[in-house]
XYZ file of C-alpha atoms in Angstrom:
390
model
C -66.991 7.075 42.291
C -68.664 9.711 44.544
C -66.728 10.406 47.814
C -70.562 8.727 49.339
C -69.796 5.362 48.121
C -65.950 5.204 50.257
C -66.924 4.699 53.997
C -63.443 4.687 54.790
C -63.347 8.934 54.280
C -64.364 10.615 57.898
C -66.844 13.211 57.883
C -63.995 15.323 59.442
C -59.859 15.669 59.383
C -57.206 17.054 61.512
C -56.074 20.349 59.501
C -53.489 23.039 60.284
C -55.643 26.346 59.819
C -54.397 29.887 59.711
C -56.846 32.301 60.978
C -55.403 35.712 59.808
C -52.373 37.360 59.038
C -49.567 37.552 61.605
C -47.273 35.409 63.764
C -47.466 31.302 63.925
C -50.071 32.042 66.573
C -52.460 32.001 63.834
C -51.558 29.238 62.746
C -54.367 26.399 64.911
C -54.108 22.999 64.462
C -58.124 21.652 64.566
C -59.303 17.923 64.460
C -62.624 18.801 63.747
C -62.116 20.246 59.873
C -64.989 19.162 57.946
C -63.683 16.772 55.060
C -63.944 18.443 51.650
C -66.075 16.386 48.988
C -64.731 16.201 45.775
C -67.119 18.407 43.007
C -67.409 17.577 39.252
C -63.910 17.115 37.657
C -62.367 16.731 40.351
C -60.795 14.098 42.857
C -60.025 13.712 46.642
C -57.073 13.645 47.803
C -55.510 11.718 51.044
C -52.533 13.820 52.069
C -48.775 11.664 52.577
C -46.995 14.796 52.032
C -46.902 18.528 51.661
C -43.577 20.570 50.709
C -42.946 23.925 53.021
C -42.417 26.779 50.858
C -41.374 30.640 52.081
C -44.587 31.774 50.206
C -46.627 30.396 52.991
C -44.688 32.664 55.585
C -44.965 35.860 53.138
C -48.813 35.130 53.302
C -49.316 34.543 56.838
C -47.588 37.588 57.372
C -49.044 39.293 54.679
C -45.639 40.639 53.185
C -46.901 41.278 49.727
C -45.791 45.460 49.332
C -47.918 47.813 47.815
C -46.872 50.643 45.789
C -46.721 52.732 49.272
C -43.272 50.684 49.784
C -44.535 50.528 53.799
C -47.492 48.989 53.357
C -47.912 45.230 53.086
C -50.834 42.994 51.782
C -52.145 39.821 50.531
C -51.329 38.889 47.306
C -54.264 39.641 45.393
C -53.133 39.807 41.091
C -56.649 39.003 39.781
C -57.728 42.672 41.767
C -59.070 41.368 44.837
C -57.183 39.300 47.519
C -58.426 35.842 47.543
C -56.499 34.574 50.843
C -59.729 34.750 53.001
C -59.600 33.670 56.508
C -59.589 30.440 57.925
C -57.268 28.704 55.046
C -55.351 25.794 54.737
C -52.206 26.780 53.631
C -50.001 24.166 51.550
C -49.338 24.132 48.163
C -46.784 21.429 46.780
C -49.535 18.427 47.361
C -48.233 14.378 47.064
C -51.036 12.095 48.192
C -53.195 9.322 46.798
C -56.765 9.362 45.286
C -59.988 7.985 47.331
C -62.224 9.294 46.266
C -63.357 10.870 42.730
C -66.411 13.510 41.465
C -68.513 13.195 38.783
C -67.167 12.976 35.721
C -63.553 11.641 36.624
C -62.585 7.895 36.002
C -63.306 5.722 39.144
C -59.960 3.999 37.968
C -58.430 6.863 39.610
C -58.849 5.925 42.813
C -55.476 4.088 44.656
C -53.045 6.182 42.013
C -50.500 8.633 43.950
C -49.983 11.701 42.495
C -48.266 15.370 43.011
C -50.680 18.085 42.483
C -50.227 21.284 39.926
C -50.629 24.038 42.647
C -51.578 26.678 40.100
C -55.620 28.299 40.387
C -55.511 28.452 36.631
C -58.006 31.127 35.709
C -58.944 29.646 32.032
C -57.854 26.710 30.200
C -54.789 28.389 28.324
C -51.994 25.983 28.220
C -49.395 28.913 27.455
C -49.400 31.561 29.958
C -50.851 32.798 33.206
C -51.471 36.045 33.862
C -52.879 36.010 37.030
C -51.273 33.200 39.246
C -52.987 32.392 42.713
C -52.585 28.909 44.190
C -53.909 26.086 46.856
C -53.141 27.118 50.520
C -53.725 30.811 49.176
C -56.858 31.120 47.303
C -58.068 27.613 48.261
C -57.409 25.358 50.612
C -54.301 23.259 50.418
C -52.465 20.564 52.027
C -51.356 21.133 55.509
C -54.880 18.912 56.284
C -55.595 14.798 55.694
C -57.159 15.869 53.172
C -57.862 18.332 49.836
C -59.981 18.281 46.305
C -58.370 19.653 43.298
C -58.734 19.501 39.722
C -58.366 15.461 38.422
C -56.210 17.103 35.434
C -53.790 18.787 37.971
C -53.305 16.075 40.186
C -50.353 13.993 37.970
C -50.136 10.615 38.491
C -46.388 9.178 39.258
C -45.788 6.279 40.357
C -41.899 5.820 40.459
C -41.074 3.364 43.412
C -37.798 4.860 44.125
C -39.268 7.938 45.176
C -41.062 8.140 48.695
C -43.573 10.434 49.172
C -42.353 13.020 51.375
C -39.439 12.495 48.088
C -42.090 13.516 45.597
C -43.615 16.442 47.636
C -40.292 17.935 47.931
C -40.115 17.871 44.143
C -43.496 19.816 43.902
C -44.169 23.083 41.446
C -44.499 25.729 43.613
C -40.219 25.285 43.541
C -39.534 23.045 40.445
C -42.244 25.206 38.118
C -41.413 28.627 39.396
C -37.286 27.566 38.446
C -38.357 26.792 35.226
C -40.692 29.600 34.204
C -37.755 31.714 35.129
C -35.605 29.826 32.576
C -37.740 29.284 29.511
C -38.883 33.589 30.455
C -35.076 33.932 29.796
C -35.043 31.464 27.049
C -32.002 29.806 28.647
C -30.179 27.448 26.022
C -27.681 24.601 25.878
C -23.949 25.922 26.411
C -25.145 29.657 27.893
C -23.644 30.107 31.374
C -26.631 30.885 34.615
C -25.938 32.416 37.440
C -28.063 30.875 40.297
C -28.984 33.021 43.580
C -30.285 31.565 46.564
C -28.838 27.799 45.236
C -29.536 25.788 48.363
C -32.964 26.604 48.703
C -36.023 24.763 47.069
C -35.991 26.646 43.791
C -32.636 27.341 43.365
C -32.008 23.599 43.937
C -34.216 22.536 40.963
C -32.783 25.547 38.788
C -29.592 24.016 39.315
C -30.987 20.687 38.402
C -32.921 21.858 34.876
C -30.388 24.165 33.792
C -28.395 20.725 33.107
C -31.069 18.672 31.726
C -31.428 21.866 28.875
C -27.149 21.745 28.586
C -26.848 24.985 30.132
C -24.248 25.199 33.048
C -24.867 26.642 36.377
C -23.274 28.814 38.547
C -24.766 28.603 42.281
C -24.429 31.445 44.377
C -24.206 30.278 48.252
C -22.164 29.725 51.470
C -19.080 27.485 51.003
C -19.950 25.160 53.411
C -22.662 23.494 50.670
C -20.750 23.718 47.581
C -20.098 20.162 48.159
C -23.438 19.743 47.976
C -24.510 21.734 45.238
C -21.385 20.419 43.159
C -22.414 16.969 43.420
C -26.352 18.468 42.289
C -24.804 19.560 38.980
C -23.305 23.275 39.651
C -20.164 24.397 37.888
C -18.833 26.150 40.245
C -20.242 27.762 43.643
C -19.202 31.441 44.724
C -19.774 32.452 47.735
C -21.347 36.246 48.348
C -18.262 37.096 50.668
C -17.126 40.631 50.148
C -19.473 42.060 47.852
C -16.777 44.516 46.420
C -15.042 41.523 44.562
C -18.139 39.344 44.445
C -18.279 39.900 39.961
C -14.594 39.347 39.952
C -14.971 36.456 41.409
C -18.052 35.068 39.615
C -15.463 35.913 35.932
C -12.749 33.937 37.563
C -15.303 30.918 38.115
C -16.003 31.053 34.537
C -13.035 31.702 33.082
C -13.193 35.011 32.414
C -16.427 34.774 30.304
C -19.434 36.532 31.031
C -22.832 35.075 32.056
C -25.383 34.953 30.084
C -28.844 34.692 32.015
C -29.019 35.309 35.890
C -32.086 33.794 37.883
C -31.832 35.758 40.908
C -34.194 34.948 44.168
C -32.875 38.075 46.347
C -32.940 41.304 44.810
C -31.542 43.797 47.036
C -28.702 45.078 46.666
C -27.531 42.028 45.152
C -29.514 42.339 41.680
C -27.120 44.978 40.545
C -23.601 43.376 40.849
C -25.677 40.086 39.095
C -26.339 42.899 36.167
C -22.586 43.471 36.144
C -21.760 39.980 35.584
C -23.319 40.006 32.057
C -22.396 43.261 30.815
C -18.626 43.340 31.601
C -17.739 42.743 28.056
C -20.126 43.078 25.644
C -18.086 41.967 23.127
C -18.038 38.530 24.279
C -21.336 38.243 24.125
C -23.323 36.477 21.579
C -27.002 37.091 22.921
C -28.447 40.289 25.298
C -28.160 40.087 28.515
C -31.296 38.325 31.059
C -32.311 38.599 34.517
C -35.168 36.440 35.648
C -36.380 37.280 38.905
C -38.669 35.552 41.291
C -37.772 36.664 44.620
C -36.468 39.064 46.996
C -35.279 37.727 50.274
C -32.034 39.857 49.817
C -34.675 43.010 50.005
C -37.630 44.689 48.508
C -35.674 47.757 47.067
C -32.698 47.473 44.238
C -30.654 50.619 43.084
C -30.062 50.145 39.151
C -29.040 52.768 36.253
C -31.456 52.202 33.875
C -28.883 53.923 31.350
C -27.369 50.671 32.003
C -30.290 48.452 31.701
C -31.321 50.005 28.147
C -27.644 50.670 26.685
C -26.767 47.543 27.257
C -29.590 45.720 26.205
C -30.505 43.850 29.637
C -33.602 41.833 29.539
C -35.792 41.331 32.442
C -38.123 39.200 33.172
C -40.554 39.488 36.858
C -41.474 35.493 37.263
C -44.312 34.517 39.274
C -46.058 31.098 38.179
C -45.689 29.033 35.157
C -47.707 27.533 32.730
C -49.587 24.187 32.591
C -47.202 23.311 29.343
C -44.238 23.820 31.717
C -45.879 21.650 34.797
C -46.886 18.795 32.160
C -42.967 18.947 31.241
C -41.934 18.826 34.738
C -44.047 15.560 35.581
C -41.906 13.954 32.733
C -38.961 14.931 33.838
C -39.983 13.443 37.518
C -41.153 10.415 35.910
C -38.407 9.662 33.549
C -36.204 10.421 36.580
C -34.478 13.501 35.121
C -35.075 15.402 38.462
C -33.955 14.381 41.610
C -35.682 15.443 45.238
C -33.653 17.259 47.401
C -35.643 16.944 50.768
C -33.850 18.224 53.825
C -36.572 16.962 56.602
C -39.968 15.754 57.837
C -41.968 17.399 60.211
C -45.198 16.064 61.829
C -48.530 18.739 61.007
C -49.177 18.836 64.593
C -45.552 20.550 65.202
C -46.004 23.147 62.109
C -45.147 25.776 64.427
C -41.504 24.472 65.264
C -41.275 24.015 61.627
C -42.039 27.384 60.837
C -39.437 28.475 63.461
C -36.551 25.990 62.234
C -37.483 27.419 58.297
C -37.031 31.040 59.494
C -33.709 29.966 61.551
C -32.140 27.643 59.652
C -28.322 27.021 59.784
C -25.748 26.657 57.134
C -26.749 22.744 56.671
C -29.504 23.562 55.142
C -30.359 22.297 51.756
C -33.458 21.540 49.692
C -36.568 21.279 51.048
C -39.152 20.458 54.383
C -42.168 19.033 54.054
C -44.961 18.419 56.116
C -46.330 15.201 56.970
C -49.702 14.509 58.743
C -49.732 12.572 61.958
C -51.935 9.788 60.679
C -49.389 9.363 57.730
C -46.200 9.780 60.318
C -45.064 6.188 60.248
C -44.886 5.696 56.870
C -44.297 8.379 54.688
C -42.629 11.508 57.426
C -40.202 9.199 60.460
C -37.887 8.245 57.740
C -37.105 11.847 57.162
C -37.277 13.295 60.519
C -35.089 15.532 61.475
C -31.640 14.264 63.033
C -30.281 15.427 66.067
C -27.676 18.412 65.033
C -28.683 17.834 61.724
């Protein structure tokens, strides 16, 4: 059913646009954002809800470093930069379909859905070599609306989840967490070390490692280990003094060593992680892995690469995942395997205070935002508002 035949669909939307790299200046919130039409294969999408993630900062900013370790960029893997200016940013995509192009199912239209935010560049199932995504090198979701592909727009339609519930369950998080496991080939029984826990991926790493029977060891500030307990961690170690920060991560498990570490800040962090797998080799029954996917602890990690190759450490650098490991995670959100872990709502007309409460967020902070727009306030973003002192 072309997008023609739904009179209901304005000719133009209320959008959040970001007009080059820099501060949240840049960031202009326009009413007069012509609608996008859905081409062949595709469908339109009415936003309810779009998850924040830090990679929309790094790309505002343009904190992607080049080999020159002062110079920053977009992120450009497939050899040129494909953020282009204005953009939508907004990648982790719940919504319904209005509208559909040619050659996608008019029966579509009405079913809610969260969107795989991957720009595939081929039809490979089992890798992807060079990830880009919507709300980097398309637009994404911080509008009313966005096309995408129909066969990356799941369908899920689990009444026990809300929307903004679904968003903050969306792959840009949940995909990333588990391309850095199945990278490591984490198994049933191994012990994982989690960095980062309370954030959005570490959240859902702590989540999967249990649905695969491994057991997870979350890495944050004391004052959420109740939370993180109750999400399925073994134990949660605070970073404290870093001088007895292995020690301590041992006496958590008993003295045994870990056996895949899925670390999120780098730093000078990734090297005392290292040292929790290779204290005693001989209680070890695989090599030692590091999966990492981020570096909010720093850019820049000191490691002995004697170490690395004499003891056998693996490493994997995790960007995006696969569509095989997407299709996976929309059973695991249907069959109710995965839970959301959504910290708040904020309108798309206040993106900017989001932004700032993202970058200053206290020690309550767990799981995800998401952004809601205004038209879609009252029903799918004011039951998840932000609390007073919250």
């Amino acid at each position: 059913m072309p997008t023609e035949n739904v009179p209901s669909i304005p000719a133009t939307m209320n959008a959040m646009v970001l007009t080059g790299h820099g501060d949240i200046d840049k960031l202009v919130y326009r009413d007069d954002v012509a609608t996008p039409r859905p081409g062949p294969g595709e469908v339109l999408v009415q936003v309810t809800a779009t998850a924040k993630n830090n990679t929309d900062r790094k790309a505002r900013e343009g904190l992607y470093p080049t080999k020159d370790k002062g110079d920053v960029t977009s992120f450009a893997m497939g050899g040129e930069p494909t953020l282009t200016f204005p953009r939508i940013q907004g990648a982790d995509v719940a919504g319904r379909v209005v509208a559909v192009g040619e050659g996608v199912a008019a029966s579509r239209i009405g079913e809610r859905g969260l969107l795989d935010f991957n720009l595939y560049p081929d039809a490979r199932r089992d890798i992807n070599l060079t990830p880009d995504y919507y709300g980097h090198g398309a637009d994404g979701g911080y509008a009313e609306y966005v096309a995408v592909p129909s066969d990356q727009f799941h369908h899920v339609s689990n009444p026990e989840l809300a929307d903004a519930e679904l968003a903050a369950m969306g792959m840009c998080s949940y995909q990333t967490g588990y391309h850095m496991m199945t990278s490591a080939r984490v198994a049933a029984g191994e012990r994982v070390l989690v960095s980062g826990a309370s954030g959005g991926v570490g959240a859902a790493l702590i989540q999967m490692c249990r649905i695969v029977g491994a057991i997870p060891y979350a890495v944050s500030q004391p004052d959420k280990a109740e939370a993180l307990l109750a999400l399925g961690a073994e134990a949660v170690i605070d970073r404290g003094d870093l001088s007895s920060f292995v020690e301590r991560v041992l006496e958590a498990t008993g003295g045994a060593p870990i056996d895949a570490v899925m670390d999120l800040v780098g730093g000078e962090m990734t090297d005392l992680f290292i040292d929790t797998m290779i204290g005693d080799m001989k209680a070890r029954t695989t090599y030692p892995r590091l999966s990492i996917a981020g570096a909010s602890g720093g850019n820049l990690s000191e490691i002995m690469w004697t170490r690395i190759y004499l003891y056998q450490v693996q490493i994997f650098g995790v960007s995006h995942g696969t569509r095989e490991e997407a299709e996976q995670l929309i059973e695991w959100i249907r069959g109710g395997q995965l839970k959301p872990v959504l910290h708040a709502a904020f309108k798309l007309s206040e993106l900017h205070e989001a932004e700032r409460y993202f970058v200053n967020r206290g020690s309550n902070y767990l799981g995800k935002i998401v952004i809601v727009p205004d038209s879609q306030w009252a029903a799918h973003g004011a039951p998840f508002a932000l609390k007073e002192n919250a």
